[in-house]
Amino acid sequence: MSEIKVKSLQKALEILNCFIEEPMLGVTELSEKFGFYKSNVHNILTTFKALGYLEQDEISGKYKLGIQAFKLGYALKDTFSIIKICLPFMQELANQADQRVYLAIPYGREIYYLEATYPIETVTLMRSVFGMKADYHCTGLGKAMLAFMPSDFIEEIIDMGLHRYTENTITDPECLRKEMLVTRQRGYAIDNMEHEFGVKCVSLPILGADGRVSAALSISGSFRDFSEEHIKKYALILKDAIMKIEKRL
């Protein structure tokens, strides 16, 4: 093993690495874990926050990995098994549905976008979505994942407040609870122009071997292309692709 010459950097990275196993941590927890002074831990965390490697939760005051940490990993995205496995299926879905296809993962109280694919004829319109964030309650991807998560986590999301983005956004807690029940029963979520006017999508969760939500895929496009018949068709082809993806996880 190579000699560690910068002890302060080692200390900082050891703290950052803790967020791999525990998504949200506070100053006191990390101070007790390493036996460091709280002031030192606070300085390290605020520095990582200033650089974008950590974000601070407004409610709890605890920290979680930030966009810069994801961007650093983007250089190695081909080694991310979920992206590597999903990409071929995503492109096939985009071509088959003639719509955009998105992949996102749950992270804390938000969802993070990892990848997007487009129909082959619109390849020039492609743009990176990696690291973009969105709320659970108003997106197809978010609702698909949230519906298959523990009820106490759903209540956490509700307690944060359900921000309105369009006139269709679900902002009533009881309505969201009912939406989660309907989503679980039918197996897929629908974004009925709840995050962006004119845009609809159909989404299904991707479950890991342990049955927990790992990610979600969505087919997204203009509301004109999302009749009830189209929605059922998109849900079927998404389900078929996800069954194949889950076998490879």
Short mmCIF file of C-alpha atoms in Angstrom, two decimals:
data_model
loop_
_atom_site.label_atom_id
_atom_site.label_comp_id
_atom_site.label_asym_id
_atom_site.label_seq_id
_atom_site.Cartn_x
_atom_site.Cartn_y
_atom_site.Cartn_z
CA MET A 1 0.00 0.00 0.00
CA SER A 2 1.28 3.49 -0.91
CA GLU A 3 2.30 5.84 1.87
CA ILE A 4 -0.35 8.37 2.91
CA LYS A 5 1.41 11.74 3.02
CA VAL A 6 -1.50 14.15 3.49
CA LYS A 7 -3.21 13.07 6.69
CA SER A 8 -5.75 15.89 6.61
CA LEU A 9 -6.87 14.81 3.15
CA GLN A 10 -7.15 11.22 4.36
CA LYS A 11 -9.37 12.38 7.23
CA ALA A 12 -11.61 14.37 4.88
CA LEU A 13 -12.00 11.50 2.40
CA GLU A 14 -12.73 9.01 5.18
CA ILE A 15 -15.62 11.25 6.20
CA LEU A 16 -16.82 11.57 2.60
CA ASN A 17 -16.66 7.80 2.14
CA CYS A 18 -19.11 7.33 5.02
CA PHE A 19 -21.88 8.59 2.74
CA ILE A 20 -21.48 5.49 0.57
CA GLU A 21 -23.02 3.33 3.29
CA GLU A 22 -25.25 5.94 4.97
CA PRO A 23 -27.01 8.45 2.66
CA MET A 24 -27.49 11.14 5.33
CA LEU A 25 -25.17 11.97 8.23
CA GLY A 26 -24.70 14.81 10.68
CA VAL A 27 -21.75 16.44 12.41
CA THR A 28 -22.32 14.67 15.73
CA GLU A 29 -22.58 11.18 14.18
CA LEU A 30 -19.36 11.63 12.22
CA SER A 31 -17.55 13.20 15.16
CA GLU A 32 -18.43 10.23 17.38
CA LYS A 33 -17.57 7.71 14.67
CA PHE A 34 -14.03 9.00 14.13
CA GLY A 35 -13.32 10.66 17.46
CA PHE A 36 -12.73 14.00 15.74
CA TYR A 37 -13.62 17.39 17.20
CA LYS A 38 -17.02 18.60 16.02
CA SER A 39 -15.48 21.83 14.80
CA ASN A 40 -13.07 19.90 12.55
CA VAL A 41 -15.87 17.72 11.16
CA HIS A 42 -18.02 20.80 10.57
CA ASN A 43 -15.21 22.52 8.66
CA ILE A 44 -14.68 19.46 6.47
CA LEU A 45 -18.38 19.08 5.73
CA THR A 46 -18.89 22.76 4.91
CA THR A 47 -15.87 22.68 2.60
CA PHE A 48 -17.27 19.66 0.73
CA LYS A 49 -20.61 21.48 0.60
CA ALA A 50 -19.03 24.60 -0.87
CA LEU A 51 -17.34 22.46 -3.53
CA GLY A 52 -20.58 20.67 -4.39
CA TYR A 53 -19.57 17.23 -3.12
CA LEU A 54 -22.13 17.40 -0.32
CA GLU A 55 -25.54 19.00 0.10
CA GLN A 56 -27.26 19.88 3.37
CA ASP A 57 -30.83 18.85 4.06
CA GLU A 58 -32.88 21.90 4.99
CA ILE A 59 -35.07 20.02 7.47
CA SER A 60 -32.64 17.82 9.42
CA GLY A 61 -29.44 19.80 8.84
CA LYS A 62 -27.71 16.56 7.90
CA TYR A 63 -25.52 16.12 4.84
CA LYS A 64 -25.77 13.92 1.75
CA LEU A 65 -23.74 13.45 -1.41
CA GLY A 66 -24.05 16.30 -3.88
CA ILE A 67 -24.02 16.72 -7.63
CA GLN A 68 -20.24 17.07 -7.84
CA ALA A 69 -19.82 13.57 -6.40
CA PHE A 70 -22.12 12.25 -9.12
CA LYS A 71 -20.25 14.20 -11.80
CA LEU A 72 -16.98 12.69 -10.61
CA GLY A 73 -18.50 9.28 -11.02
CA TYR A 74 -19.79 10.20 -14.47
CA ALA A 75 -16.27 9.73 -15.84
CA LEU A 76 -16.68 6.07 -14.90
CA LYS A 77 -20.32 5.75 -15.87
CA ASP A 78 -19.70 2.73 -18.11
CA THR A 79 -18.72 0.84 -14.98
CA PHE A 80 -22.02 1.70 -13.28
CA SER A 81 -23.85 -1.56 -13.73
CA ILE A 82 -27.34 -0.04 -13.66
CA ILE A 83 -26.54 2.33 -16.54
CA LYS A 84 -24.57 -0.24 -18.49
CA ILE A 85 -27.36 -2.79 -18.19
CA CYS A 86 -30.21 -0.37 -18.92
CA LEU A 87 -28.80 1.57 -21.88
CA PRO A 88 -29.43 -1.00 -24.65
CA PHE A 89 -32.99 -1.55 -23.43
CA MET A 90 -33.55 2.19 -23.13
CA GLN A 91 -32.51 2.82 -26.72
CA GLU A 92 -34.72 -0.01 -27.91
CA LEU A 93 -37.65 1.47 -25.94
CA ALA A 94 -37.01 4.95 -27.34
CA ASN A 95 -37.06 3.61 -30.90
CA GLN A 96 -40.06 1.38 -30.28
CA ALA A 97 -42.18 4.06 -28.59
CA ASP A 98 -40.74 6.94 -30.63
CA GLN A 99 -40.41 8.86 -27.36
CA ARG A 100 -37.74 9.87 -24.86
CA VAL A 101 -36.74 7.33 -22.20
CA TYR A 102 -35.28 8.32 -18.84
CA LEU A 103 -33.45 6.45 -16.08
CA ALA A 104 -33.36 7.78 -12.51
CA ILE A 105 -32.45 6.54 -9.04
CA PRO A 106 -33.78 7.43 -5.59
CA TYR A 107 -31.42 9.55 -3.54
CA GLY A 108 -32.49 10.94 -0.20
CA ARG A 109 -35.68 12.93 -0.62
CA GLU A 110 -35.16 13.54 -4.34
CA ILE A 111 -34.62 11.57 -7.51
CA TYR A 112 -31.47 11.83 -9.62
CA TYR A 113 -31.44 11.35 -13.35
CA LEU A 114 -28.68 9.11 -14.69
CA GLU A 115 -29.36 8.72 -18.40
CA ALA A 116 -31.72 9.49 -21.28
CA THR A 117 -32.17 7.94 -24.71
CA TYR A 118 -33.98 9.34 -27.74
CA PRO A 119 -35.53 7.92 -30.90
CA ILE A 120 -32.80 7.35 -33.46
CA GLU A 121 -34.11 10.05 -35.82
CA THR A 122 -33.90 12.70 -33.06
CA VAL A 123 -30.36 11.88 -31.99
CA THR A 124 -29.26 15.47 -32.69
CA LEU A 125 -31.59 16.68 -29.92
CA MET A 126 -29.92 14.55 -27.26
CA ARG A 127 -28.72 16.27 -24.10
CA SER A 128 -27.15 15.02 -20.90
CA VAL A 129 -29.51 14.71 -17.94
CA PHE A 130 -26.95 13.19 -15.58
CA GLY A 131 -27.23 14.69 -12.12
CA MET A 132 -30.50 16.53 -12.71
CA LYS A 133 -32.80 16.38 -9.69
CA ALA A 134 -36.57 16.32 -9.30
CA ASP A 135 -39.24 15.71 -6.67
CA TYR A 136 -40.90 12.36 -6.09
CA HIS A 137 -44.52 13.50 -5.95
CA CYS A 138 -44.81 15.17 -9.36
CA THR A 139 -42.76 13.02 -11.76
CA GLY A 140 -43.53 9.63 -13.27
CA LEU A 141 -40.12 8.31 -12.24
CA GLY A 142 -40.53 9.64 -8.72
CA LYS A 143 -44.06 8.32 -8.25
CA ALA A 144 -43.11 4.91 -9.66
CA MET A 145 -40.32 4.58 -7.09
CA LEU A 146 -42.19 6.17 -4.19
CA ALA A 147 -45.20 3.86 -4.59
CA PHE A 148 -43.01 0.82 -3.92
CA MET A 149 -41.16 2.31 -0.96
CA PRO A 150 -42.07 1.95 2.74
CA SER A 151 -45.08 3.96 3.89
CA ASP A 152 -43.00 5.89 6.43
CA PHE A 153 -40.82 7.23 3.61
CA ILE A 154 -43.95 8.35 1.73
CA GLU A 155 -44.96 10.23 4.87
CA GLU A 156 -41.52 11.89 5.01
CA ILE A 157 -42.03 13.18 1.48
CA ILE A 158 -45.49 14.46 2.40
CA ASP A 159 -44.15 16.17 5.53
CA MET A 160 -41.65 18.09 3.38
CA GLY A 161 -44.54 19.74 1.56
CA LEU A 162 -45.83 18.95 -1.91
CA HIS A 163 -44.71 21.82 -4.12
CA ARG A 164 -47.00 22.78 -6.99
CA TYR A 165 -45.40 22.94 -10.45
CA THR A 166 -48.53 22.91 -12.63
CA GLU A 167 -52.27 22.93 -12.08
CA ASN A 168 -52.15 19.11 -12.23
CA THR A 169 -49.53 18.67 -9.49
CA ILE A 170 -50.78 16.57 -6.58
CA THR A 171 -50.41 18.77 -3.49
CA ASP A 172 -52.97 17.18 -1.17
CA PRO A 173 -51.43 14.50 1.10
CA GLU A 174 -54.46 12.21 0.99
CA CYS A 175 -54.61 12.43 -2.81
CA LEU A 176 -50.94 11.43 -3.00
CA ARG A 177 -51.53 8.46 -0.69
CA LYS A 178 -54.38 7.32 -2.94
CA GLU A 179 -52.19 7.84 -6.01
CA MET A 180 -49.52 5.61 -4.48
CA LEU A 181 -52.09 2.87 -3.84
CA VAL A 182 -53.41 3.06 -7.42
CA THR A 183 -49.86 3.02 -8.78
CA ARG A 184 -48.97 -0.11 -6.81
CA GLN A 185 -52.16 -1.84 -7.91
CA ARG A 186 -51.73 -1.20 -11.64
CA GLY A 187 -47.93 -1.54 -11.51
CA TYR A 188 -46.95 1.73 -13.16
CA ALA A 189 -47.06 5.47 -12.56
CA ILE A 190 -48.41 8.22 -14.79
CA ASP A 191 -47.19 11.82 -14.86
CA ASN A 192 -50.22 13.71 -16.14
CA MET A 193 -48.45 17.02 -16.86
CA GLU A 194 -47.75 17.31 -13.13
CA HIS A 195 -44.17 18.56 -13.40
CA GLU A 196 -44.14 20.26 -16.78
CA PHE A 197 -47.15 21.42 -18.76
CA GLY A 198 -47.64 19.52 -22.01
CA VAL A 199 -45.45 16.59 -20.98
CA LYS A 200 -46.78 13.21 -19.90
CA CYS A 201 -44.95 10.02 -19.05
CA VAL A 202 -45.38 6.41 -17.96
CA SER A 203 -42.91 4.91 -15.51
CA LEU A 204 -42.13 1.63 -13.76
CA PRO A 205 -39.70 0.91 -10.92
CA ILE A 206 -36.69 -1.36 -11.23
CA LEU A 207 -36.35 -3.63 -8.19
CA GLY A 208 -33.12 -5.18 -6.96
CA ALA A 209 -32.65 -8.78 -5.92
CA ASP A 210 -33.69 -7.79 -2.38
CA GLY A 211 -37.00 -6.44 -3.66
CA ARG A 212 -36.09 -2.85 -2.89
CA VAL A 213 -36.35 -0.01 -5.41
CA SER A 214 -33.08 0.46 -7.30
CA ALA A 215 -34.18 2.83 -10.05
CA ALA A 216 -37.01 3.57 -12.49
CA LEU A 217 -37.49 3.93 -16.23
CA SER A 218 -39.97 6.21 -17.94
CA ILE A 219 -41.27 6.86 -21.42
CA SER A 220 -41.93 10.57 -21.79
CA GLY A 221 -43.31 12.89 -24.47
CA SER A 222 -46.01 15.26 -25.61
CA PHE A 223 -49.43 14.80 -24.03
CA ARG A 224 -50.82 14.35 -27.55
CA ASP A 225 -49.03 11.00 -27.77
CA PHE A 226 -50.32 9.71 -24.43
CA SER A 227 -53.88 8.58 -24.96
CA GLU A 228 -55.16 5.83 -22.67
CA GLU A 229 -54.34 3.30 -25.39
CA HIS A 230 -50.79 4.63 -25.77
CA ILE A 231 -50.25 4.65 -22.00
CA LYS A 232 -51.17 0.96 -21.73
CA LYS A 233 -48.90 0.13 -24.67
CA TYR A 234 -45.96 2.04 -23.15
CA ALA A 235 -46.53 0.35 -19.77
CA LEU A 236 -46.41 -3.08 -21.41
CA ILE A 237 -43.16 -2.51 -23.28
CA LEU A 238 -41.60 -0.91 -20.20
CA LYS A 239 -42.60 -3.89 -18.07
CA ASP A 240 -41.07 -6.30 -20.58
CA ALA A 241 -37.78 -4.36 -20.67
CA ILE A 242 -37.61 -4.05 -16.89
CA MET A 243 -38.17 -7.77 -16.38
CA LYS A 244 -35.10 -8.38 -18.57
CA ILE A 245 -33.09 -5.70 -16.76
CA GLU A 246 -33.91 -7.09 -13.30
CA LYS A 247 -32.61 -10.52 -14.33
CA ARG A 248 -29.25 -8.91 -15.08
CA LEU A 249 -28.89 -6.90 -11.87
#
